XYZ file of C-alpha atoms in Angstrom:
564
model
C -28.178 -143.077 47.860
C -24.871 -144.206 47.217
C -21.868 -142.740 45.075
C -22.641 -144.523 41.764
C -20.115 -146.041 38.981
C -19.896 -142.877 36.962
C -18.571 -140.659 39.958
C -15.172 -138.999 39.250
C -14.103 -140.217 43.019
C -14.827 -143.804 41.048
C -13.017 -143.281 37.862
C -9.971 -141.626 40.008
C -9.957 -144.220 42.003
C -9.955 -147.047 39.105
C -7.357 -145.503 37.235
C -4.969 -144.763 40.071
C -4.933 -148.078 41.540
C -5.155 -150.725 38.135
C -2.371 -148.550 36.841
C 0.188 -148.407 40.288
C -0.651 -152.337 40.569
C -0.204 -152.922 37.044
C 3.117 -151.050 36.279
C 4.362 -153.071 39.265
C 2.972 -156.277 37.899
C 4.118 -155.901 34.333
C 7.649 -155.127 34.824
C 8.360 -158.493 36.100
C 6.921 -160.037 32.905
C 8.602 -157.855 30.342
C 12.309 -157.279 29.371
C 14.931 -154.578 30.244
C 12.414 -152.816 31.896
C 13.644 -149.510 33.782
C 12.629 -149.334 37.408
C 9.485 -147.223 37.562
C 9.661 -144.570 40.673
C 6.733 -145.272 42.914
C 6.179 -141.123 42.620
C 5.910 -141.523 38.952
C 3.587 -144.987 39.549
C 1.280 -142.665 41.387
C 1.396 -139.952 38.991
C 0.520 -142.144 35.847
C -2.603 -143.906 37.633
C -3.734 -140.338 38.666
C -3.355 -139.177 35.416
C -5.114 -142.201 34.339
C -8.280 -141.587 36.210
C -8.177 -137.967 34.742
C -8.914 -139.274 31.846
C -11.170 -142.602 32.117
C -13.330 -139.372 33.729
C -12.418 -136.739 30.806
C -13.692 -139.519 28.336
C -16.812 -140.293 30.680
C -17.839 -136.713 30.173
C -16.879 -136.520 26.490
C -18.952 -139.469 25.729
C -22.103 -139.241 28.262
C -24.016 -142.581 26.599
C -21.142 -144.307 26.763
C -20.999 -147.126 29.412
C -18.272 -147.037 32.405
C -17.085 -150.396 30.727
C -16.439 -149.414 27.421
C -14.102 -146.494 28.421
C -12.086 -148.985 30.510
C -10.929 -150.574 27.781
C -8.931 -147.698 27.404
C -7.129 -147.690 30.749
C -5.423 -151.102 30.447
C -3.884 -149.568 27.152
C -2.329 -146.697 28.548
C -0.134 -149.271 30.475
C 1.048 -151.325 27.959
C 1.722 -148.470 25.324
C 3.800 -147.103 28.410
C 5.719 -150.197 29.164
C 6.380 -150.933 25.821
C 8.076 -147.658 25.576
C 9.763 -148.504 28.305
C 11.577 -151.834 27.620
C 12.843 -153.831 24.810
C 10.220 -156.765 25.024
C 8.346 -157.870 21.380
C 5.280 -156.180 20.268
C 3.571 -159.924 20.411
C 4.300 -160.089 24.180
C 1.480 -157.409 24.968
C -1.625 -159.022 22.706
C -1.793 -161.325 26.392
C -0.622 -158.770 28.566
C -3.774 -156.175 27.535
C -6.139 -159.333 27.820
C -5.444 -159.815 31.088
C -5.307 -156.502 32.373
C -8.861 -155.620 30.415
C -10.227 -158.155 32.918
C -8.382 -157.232 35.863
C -9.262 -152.750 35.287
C -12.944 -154.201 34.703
C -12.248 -156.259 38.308
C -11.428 -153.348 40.133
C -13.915 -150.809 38.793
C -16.769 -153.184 40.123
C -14.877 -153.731 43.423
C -14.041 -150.093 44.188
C -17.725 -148.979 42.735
C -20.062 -151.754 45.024
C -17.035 -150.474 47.869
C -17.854 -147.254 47.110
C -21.752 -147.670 47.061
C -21.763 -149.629 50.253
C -20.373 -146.977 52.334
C -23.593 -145.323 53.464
C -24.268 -147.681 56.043
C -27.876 -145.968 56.608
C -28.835 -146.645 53.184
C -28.351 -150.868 54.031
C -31.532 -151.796 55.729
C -30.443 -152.771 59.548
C -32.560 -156.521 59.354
C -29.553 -157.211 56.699
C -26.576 -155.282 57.956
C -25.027 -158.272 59.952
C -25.528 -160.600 57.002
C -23.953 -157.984 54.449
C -21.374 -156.730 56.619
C -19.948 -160.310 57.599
C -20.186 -161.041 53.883
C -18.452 -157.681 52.812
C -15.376 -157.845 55.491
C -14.868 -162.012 54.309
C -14.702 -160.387 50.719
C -11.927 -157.590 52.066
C -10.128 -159.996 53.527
C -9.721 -162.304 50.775
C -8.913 -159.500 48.625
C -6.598 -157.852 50.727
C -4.694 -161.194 50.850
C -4.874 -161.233 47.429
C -3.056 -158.175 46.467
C -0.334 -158.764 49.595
C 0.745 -162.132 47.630
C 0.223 -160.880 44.289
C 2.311 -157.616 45.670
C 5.714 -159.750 46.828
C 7.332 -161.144 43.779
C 8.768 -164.077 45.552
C 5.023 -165.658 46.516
C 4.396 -165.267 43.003
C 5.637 -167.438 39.917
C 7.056 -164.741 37.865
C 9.830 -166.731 35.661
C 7.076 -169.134 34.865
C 4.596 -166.472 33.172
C 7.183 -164.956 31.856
C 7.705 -168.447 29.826
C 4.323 -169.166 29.577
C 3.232 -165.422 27.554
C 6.882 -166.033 25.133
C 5.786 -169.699 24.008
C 3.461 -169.770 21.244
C 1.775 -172.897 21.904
C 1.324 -172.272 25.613
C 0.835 -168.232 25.071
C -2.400 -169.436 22.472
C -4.149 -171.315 25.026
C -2.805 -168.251 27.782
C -4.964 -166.395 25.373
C -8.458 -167.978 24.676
C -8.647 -168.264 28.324
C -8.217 -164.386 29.326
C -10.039 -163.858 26.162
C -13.183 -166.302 27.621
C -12.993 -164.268 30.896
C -12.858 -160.878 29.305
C -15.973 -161.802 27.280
C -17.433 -163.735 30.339
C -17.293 -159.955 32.439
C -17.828 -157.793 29.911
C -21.338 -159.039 29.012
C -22.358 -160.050 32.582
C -21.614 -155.907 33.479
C -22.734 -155.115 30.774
C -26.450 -156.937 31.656
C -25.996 -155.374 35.349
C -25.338 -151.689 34.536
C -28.181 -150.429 33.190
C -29.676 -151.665 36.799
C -27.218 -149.013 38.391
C -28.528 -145.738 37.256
C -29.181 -142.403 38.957
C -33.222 -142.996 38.565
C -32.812 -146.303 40.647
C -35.012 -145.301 43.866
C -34.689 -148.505 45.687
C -31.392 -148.045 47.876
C -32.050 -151.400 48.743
C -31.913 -153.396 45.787
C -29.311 -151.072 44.539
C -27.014 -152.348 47.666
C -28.404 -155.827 47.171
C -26.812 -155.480 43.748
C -23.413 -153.802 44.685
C -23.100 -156.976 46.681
C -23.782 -159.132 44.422
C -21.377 -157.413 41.350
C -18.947 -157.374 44.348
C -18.626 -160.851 45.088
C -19.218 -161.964 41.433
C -16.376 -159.969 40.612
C -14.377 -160.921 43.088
C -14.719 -164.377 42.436
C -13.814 -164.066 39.299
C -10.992 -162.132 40.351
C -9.768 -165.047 42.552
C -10.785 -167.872 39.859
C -8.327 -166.229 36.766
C -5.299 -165.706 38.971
C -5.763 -169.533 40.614
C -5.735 -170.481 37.136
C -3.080 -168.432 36.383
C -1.263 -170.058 39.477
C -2.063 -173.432 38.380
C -0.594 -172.569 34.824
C 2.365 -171.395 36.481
C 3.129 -174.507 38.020
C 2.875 -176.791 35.487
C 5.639 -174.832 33.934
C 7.707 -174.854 36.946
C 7.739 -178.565 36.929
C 7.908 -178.660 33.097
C 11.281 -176.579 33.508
C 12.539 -178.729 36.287
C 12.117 -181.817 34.294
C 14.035 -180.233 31.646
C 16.997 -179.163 33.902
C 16.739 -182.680 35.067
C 17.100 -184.080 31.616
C 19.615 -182.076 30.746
C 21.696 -182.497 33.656
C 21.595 -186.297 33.395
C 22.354 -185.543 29.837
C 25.751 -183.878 31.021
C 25.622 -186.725 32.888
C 25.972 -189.342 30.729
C 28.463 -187.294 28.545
C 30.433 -186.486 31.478
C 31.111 -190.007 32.374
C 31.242 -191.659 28.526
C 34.409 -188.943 28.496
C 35.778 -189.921 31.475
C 35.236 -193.997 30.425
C 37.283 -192.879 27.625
C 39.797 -190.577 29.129
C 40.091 -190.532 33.042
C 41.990 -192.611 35.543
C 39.480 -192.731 37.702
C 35.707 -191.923 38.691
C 33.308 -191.806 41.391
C 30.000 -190.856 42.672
C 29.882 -189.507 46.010
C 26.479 -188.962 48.095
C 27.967 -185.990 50.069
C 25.059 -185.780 52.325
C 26.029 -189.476 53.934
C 29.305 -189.072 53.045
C 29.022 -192.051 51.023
C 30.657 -193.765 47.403
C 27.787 -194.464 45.743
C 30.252 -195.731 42.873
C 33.649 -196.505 41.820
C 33.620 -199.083 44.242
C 35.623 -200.854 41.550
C 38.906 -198.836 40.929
C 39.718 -199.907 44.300
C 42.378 -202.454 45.044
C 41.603 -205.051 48.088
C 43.653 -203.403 51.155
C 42.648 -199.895 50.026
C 38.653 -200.247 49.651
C 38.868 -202.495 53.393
C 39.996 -198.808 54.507
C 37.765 -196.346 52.867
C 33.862 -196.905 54.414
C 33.507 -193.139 54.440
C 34.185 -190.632 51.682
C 36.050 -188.733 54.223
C 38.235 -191.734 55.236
C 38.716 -192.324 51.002
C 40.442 -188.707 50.581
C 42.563 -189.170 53.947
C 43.948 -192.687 52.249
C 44.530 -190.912 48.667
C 46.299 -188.033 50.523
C 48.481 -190.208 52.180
C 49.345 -192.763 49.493
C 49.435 -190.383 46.260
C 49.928 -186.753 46.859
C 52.547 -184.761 46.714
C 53.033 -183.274 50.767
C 52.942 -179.839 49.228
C 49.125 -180.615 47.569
C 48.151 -182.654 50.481
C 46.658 -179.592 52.768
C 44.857 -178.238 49.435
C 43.580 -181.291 48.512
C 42.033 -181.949 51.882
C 40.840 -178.402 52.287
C 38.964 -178.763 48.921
C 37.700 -181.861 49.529
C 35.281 -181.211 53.096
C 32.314 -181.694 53.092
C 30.828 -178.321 53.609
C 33.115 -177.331 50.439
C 30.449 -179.052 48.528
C 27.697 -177.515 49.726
C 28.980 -173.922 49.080
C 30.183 -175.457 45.945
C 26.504 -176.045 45.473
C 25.962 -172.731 45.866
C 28.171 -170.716 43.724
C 29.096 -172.552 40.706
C 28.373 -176.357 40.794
C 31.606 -177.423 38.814
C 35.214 -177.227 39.722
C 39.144 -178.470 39.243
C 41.916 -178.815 41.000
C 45.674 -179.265 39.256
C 48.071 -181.649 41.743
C 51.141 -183.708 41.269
C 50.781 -187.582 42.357
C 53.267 -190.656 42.650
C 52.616 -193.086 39.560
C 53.328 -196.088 42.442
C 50.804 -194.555 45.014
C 48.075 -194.739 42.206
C 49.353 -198.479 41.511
C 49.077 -199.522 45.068
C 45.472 -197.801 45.880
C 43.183 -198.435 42.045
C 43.037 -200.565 39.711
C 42.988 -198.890 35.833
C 42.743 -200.073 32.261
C 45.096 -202.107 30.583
C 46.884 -199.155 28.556
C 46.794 -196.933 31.954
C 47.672 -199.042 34.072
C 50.714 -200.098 31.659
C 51.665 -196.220 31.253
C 51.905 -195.723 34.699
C 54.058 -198.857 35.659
C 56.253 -197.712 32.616
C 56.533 -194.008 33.696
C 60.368 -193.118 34.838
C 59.047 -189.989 36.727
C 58.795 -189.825 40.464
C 55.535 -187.554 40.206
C 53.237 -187.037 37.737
C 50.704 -184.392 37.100
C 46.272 -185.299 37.026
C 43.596 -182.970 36.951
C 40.433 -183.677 39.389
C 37.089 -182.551 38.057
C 34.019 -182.449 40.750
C 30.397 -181.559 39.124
C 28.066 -181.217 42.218
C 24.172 -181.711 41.990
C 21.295 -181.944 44.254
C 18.476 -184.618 44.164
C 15.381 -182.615 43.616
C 13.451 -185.008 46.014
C 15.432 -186.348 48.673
C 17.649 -182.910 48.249
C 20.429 -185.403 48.797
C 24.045 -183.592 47.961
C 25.964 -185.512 44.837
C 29.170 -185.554 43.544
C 30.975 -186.531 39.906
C 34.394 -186.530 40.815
C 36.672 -187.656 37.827
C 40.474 -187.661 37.656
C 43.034 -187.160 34.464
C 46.066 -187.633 33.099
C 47.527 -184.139 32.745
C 50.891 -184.900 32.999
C 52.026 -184.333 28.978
C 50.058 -181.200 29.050
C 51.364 -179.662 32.574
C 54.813 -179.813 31.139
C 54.222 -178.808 27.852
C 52.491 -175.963 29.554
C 55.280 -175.571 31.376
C 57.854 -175.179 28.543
C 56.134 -172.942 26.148
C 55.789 -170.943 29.538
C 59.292 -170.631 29.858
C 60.087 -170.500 26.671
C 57.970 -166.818 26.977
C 60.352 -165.965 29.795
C 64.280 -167.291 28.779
C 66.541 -165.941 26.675
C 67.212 -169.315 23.919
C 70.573 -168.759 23.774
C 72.093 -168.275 27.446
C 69.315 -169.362 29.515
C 68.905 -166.271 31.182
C 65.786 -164.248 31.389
C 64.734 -162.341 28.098
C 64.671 -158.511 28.410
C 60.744 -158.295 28.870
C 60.739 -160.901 31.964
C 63.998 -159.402 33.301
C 62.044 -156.012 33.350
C 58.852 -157.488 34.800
C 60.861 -159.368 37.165
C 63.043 -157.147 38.154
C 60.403 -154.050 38.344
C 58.316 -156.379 40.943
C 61.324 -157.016 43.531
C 62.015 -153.521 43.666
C 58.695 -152.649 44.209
C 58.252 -155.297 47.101
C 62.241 -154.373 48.633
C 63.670 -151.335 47.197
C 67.223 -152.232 48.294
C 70.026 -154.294 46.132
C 71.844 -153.018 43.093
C 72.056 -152.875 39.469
C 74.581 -153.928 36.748
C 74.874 -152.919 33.519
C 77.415 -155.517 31.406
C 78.878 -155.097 27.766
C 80.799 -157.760 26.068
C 84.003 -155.935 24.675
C 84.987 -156.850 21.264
C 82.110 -158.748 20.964
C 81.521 -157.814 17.302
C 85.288 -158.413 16.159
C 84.287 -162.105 17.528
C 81.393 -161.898 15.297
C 82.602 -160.472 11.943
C 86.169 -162.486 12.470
C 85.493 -165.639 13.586
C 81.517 -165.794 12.870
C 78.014 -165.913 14.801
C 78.626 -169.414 15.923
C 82.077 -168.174 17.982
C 80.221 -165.410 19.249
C 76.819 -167.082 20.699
C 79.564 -169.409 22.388
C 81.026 -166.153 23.961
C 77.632 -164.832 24.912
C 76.731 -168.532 26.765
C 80.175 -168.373 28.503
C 79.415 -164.700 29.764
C 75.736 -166.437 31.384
C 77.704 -169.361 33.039
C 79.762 -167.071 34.577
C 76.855 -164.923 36.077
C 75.507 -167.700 37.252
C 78.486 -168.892 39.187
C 79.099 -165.431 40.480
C 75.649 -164.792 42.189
C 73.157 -165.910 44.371
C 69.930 -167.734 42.931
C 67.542 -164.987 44.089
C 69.132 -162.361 42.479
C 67.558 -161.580 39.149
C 70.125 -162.431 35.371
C 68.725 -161.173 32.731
C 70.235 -160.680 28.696
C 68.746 -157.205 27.371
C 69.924 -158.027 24.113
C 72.667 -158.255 21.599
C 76.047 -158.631 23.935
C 74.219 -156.375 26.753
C 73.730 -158.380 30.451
C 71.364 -156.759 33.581
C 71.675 -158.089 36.869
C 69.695 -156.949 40.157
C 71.467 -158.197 43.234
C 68.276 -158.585 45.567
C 67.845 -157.539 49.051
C 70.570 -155.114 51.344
C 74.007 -155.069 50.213
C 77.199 -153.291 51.031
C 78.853 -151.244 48.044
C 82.536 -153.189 48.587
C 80.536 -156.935 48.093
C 79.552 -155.457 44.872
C 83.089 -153.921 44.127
C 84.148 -157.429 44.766
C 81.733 -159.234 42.231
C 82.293 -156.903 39.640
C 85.986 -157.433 40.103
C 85.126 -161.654 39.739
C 83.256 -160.971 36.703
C 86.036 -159.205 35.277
C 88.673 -161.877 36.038
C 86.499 -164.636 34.465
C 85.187 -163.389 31.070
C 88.847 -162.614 30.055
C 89.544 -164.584 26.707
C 91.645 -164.594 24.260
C 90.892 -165.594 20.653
C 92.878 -166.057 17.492
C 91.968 -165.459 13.968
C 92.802 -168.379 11.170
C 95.913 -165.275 10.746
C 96.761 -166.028 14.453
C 96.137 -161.867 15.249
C 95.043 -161.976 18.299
C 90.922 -160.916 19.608
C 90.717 -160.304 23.544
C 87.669 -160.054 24.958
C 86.307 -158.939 28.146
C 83.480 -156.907 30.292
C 82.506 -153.123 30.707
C 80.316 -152.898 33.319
C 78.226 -150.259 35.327
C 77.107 -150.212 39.001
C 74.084 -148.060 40.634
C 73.278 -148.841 43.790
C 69.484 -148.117 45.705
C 69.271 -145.245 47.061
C 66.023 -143.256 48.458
C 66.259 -140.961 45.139
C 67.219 -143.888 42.678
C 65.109 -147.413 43.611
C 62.971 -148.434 40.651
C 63.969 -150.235 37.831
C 64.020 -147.183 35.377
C 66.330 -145.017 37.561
C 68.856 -148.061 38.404
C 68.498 -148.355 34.869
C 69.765 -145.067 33.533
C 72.369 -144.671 36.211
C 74.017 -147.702 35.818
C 74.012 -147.287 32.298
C 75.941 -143.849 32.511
C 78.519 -145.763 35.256
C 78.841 -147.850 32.092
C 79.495 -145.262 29.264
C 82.311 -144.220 31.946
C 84.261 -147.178 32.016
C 84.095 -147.719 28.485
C 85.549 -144.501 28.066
C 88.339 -145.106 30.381
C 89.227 -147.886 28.100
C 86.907 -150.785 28.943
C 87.557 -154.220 30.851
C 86.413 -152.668 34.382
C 83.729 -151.258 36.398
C 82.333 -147.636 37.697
C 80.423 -147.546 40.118
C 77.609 -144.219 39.947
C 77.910 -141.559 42.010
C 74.649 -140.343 43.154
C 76.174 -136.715 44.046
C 77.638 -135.998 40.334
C 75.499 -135.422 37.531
């Protein structure tokens, strides 16, 4: 006699293996779900069986079936505990796991019940064992797809369950095969008792509950497959749609806007269009897309975008572009004439750009790369702008952030920054420290506008004195920095210091005629391997300072790294 479908070794077995497969399954289709160890997989299911068995005994007349509602329910309340998915998501989820617990039960009881091989009669062992290994294979394929997330259409469930109007008809079906099992094992069980004597109907049946069920098995998640694909292509028509949406925005705004567009198959490096911006000699020379970019380069682009340009514009850069983010833009400076002598453009543009007095001008190039679903073909927007107004507007609020308004000179935040970085990169050079002396007689006496003209001739004279690279900055007030970058020797310094003071000598009268002369205190540190960054330079140059103002002002000090 075989092990029949109220054995604990049944019920164990049930509730360890719907549960592990389940937990596995569900995740996918839920939201924020934590990972689930497989130790703690294992442990639920066996728990599970525990108590589809506990209940079994508890409630003696009640059938196997009934008490496997229960199982299915266990999972859900668990997952839902364990993620952050709605409430409504799990009315489908239970439905289909009712029928998939009741599944397994019949599979691993007729399993179970077949195992006795002397209790199969031998005239019919070849006939049920060839149709019980066909059934293990198919099943055992079964649960390897089913097990690899990648074979199965996961996203496209996931859509189906959170749509009401698809999730409805998701649910009269598992609903149709829930009742569908439930009353056809519910008609066979009574069959499968302990006082059945006949071990060989009772096989004959096991065989037949295990291929019914496993049909049925097989039928829900075809179904389920075939549901799953329809949404697939019903989400890849919308992509499409919206994509030649973008589409047809993207290229009304560049009708509107752009110098110039094209449409480039990549994959035969090939203009599909834009045949028309072209002028004569140009489009004679430009049969490949590749041959296009090569002209452009070397008509339009300034030489220090050209390598760039042609860098960003190979072929395999669009398939990676393809890859990682399917739009992009690249910022160069072109030669208005260049564009003249290669495209044709609108009226207005074409009039702006014969007008234009500048030598080089700024566009923007925007590329928006796609992939025919079908021919899996490699495409192309590419779309270029006038950017010119808004480079250099850029440009001059940029500045604007840096340099002092008055002298032209870096402000005291971009002097710091500045400065900070080239000693970090080369700690070598020196610092100085410069007051304007009498500065504020200028100012009360013969007012602000007098005195701004004093602090501009102090800049011009910085400038003249040192080298570009080295870093001019205006702290504030009358107060001047300068870092002379790079090795130096202490008498070269001496010796600009000494210039400085020579130059900003002035004298100024008052509408009495008394007399205002005006000059420069200023204080010298030089790098050292104890004093190298900014804030160090910083305070010793400003003591070297506070010296030679005491001395009487209208000179140098230099610091000296052995006195306090």
């Amino acid at each position: 006699m075989g092990i029949h479908l109220s054995s604990p070794l049944v019920m164990i077995l049930v509730g360890m293996l719907a549960t592990i497969w389940s937990m596995d399954y569900l995740k996918k289709l839920t939201m924020g779900m934590r990972e689930i160890k497989p130790a703690m997989r294992a442990l639920s299911g066996f728990i599970n069986g525990l108590l589809l068995y506990a209940a079994h005994c508890l409630f003696y007349q009640a059938s196997p079936l009934i008490l496997l509602l229960g199982s299915p329910a266990t999972v859900i309340i668990y997952l839902y505990l364990n993620s952050k998915d709605v409430l409504y998501t799990y009315l489908y989820l239970y439905h289909k796991f009712v029928m998939n617990f009741m599944c397994i039960y019949w599979l691993v009881a007729s399993v179970v019940g077949l195992l006795p091989v002397g209790t199969v009669p031998t005239e019919a062992f070849t006939y049920k064992g060839s149709i019980l290994s066909l059934s293990l294979l198919l099943s055992s394929g079964w649960v390897r797809c089913l097990s690899r997330s990648h074979y199965y259409p996961f996203n496209e469930l996931y859509s189906i369950i959170h749509s009401k109007k698809r999730g409805r008809l998701f649910f009269l079906y598992l609903t149709t095969c829930d009742i569908f099992l439930i009353v056809s094992t519910i008609i066979l069980s009574p069959l499968l008792t302990p006082h059945l004597q006949d071990t060989k109907l009772e096989n004959m049946i096991y065989l037949e509950i295990f291929i019914k069920t496993l049909l049925i098995f097989s039928c829900s998640y075809l179904i389920l497959f075939i549901q799953s694909y329809e949404e697939r292509q019903r989400q890849e028509n919308k992509a499409i749609q919206s994509m030649l949406e973008k589409e047809r925005s993207y290229r009304n705004n560049v009708q509107k806007k752009g110098l110039l567009y094209f449409l480039v198959n990549i994959s035969k490096n090939k203009l599909e269009e834009g045949e028309e911006f072209f002028t004569a000699g140009m489009l004679a020379k430009v049969a490949t897309y590749e041959m296009m970019v090569d002209r452009f380069v070397e008509k339009c682009i300034h030489p220090s975008y050209q390598k760039k340009f042609k860098q960003k514009n190979q072929l395999e850069f669009f398939s990676q572009l393809l890859q990682e983010n399917s739009h992009f833009s690249q910022l160069m400076r072109v030669s208005p004439k260049g564009l003249l002598s290669c495209f044709h453009f609108s009226d207005e543009m074409d009039w702006e750009l014969k007008e234009t007095k500048k030598q080089w001008i700024w566009i923007k190039v925007d590329y928006i790369v796609t992939q025919d679903i079908h021919t899996k073909d490699i495409y192309a927007y590419i779309a270029a702008f006038n950017v010119d107004n808004e480079v250099r507007e850029h440009e001059k609020l940029k500045i604007s952030a840096t340099i002092d308004g008055l002298t032209g000179i870096y402000n005291r935040a971009a002097l710091e920054e500045t400065a900070h970085q080239q000693l970090l990169d080369n700690a070598a050079g020196a610092m100085l420290l410069l007051d304007v002396d009498n500065f504020k007689k200028v100012n009360d006496i013969l007012g602000h506008p007098k005195g701004d003209e004093l602090l501009k001739e102090v800049a011009r004279v910085l400038r003249e004195v040192f080298r570009e690279k080295d870093i001019l900055g205006r702290l504030g007030g009358d107060e001047f920095c300068v870092l002379i970058s790079g090795n130096i020797s202490q008498s070269v310094v001496e010796a600009r210091a000494q210039d400085i003071n020579q130059r900003c000598r002035r004298t100024y009268y008052s509408e009495k005629g008394e007399p205002i002369k005006t000059s420069v205190s200023i204080g010298i540190a030089l790098c050292t391997e104890s004093c190298w960054t900014y804030d160090s330079l910083y305070k010793c140059a400003d003591q070297a300072l506070y010296q030679t103002k005491s001395r009487g002002k209208d000179g140098y000090t230099v610091y000296a790294h052995n006195v306090s």
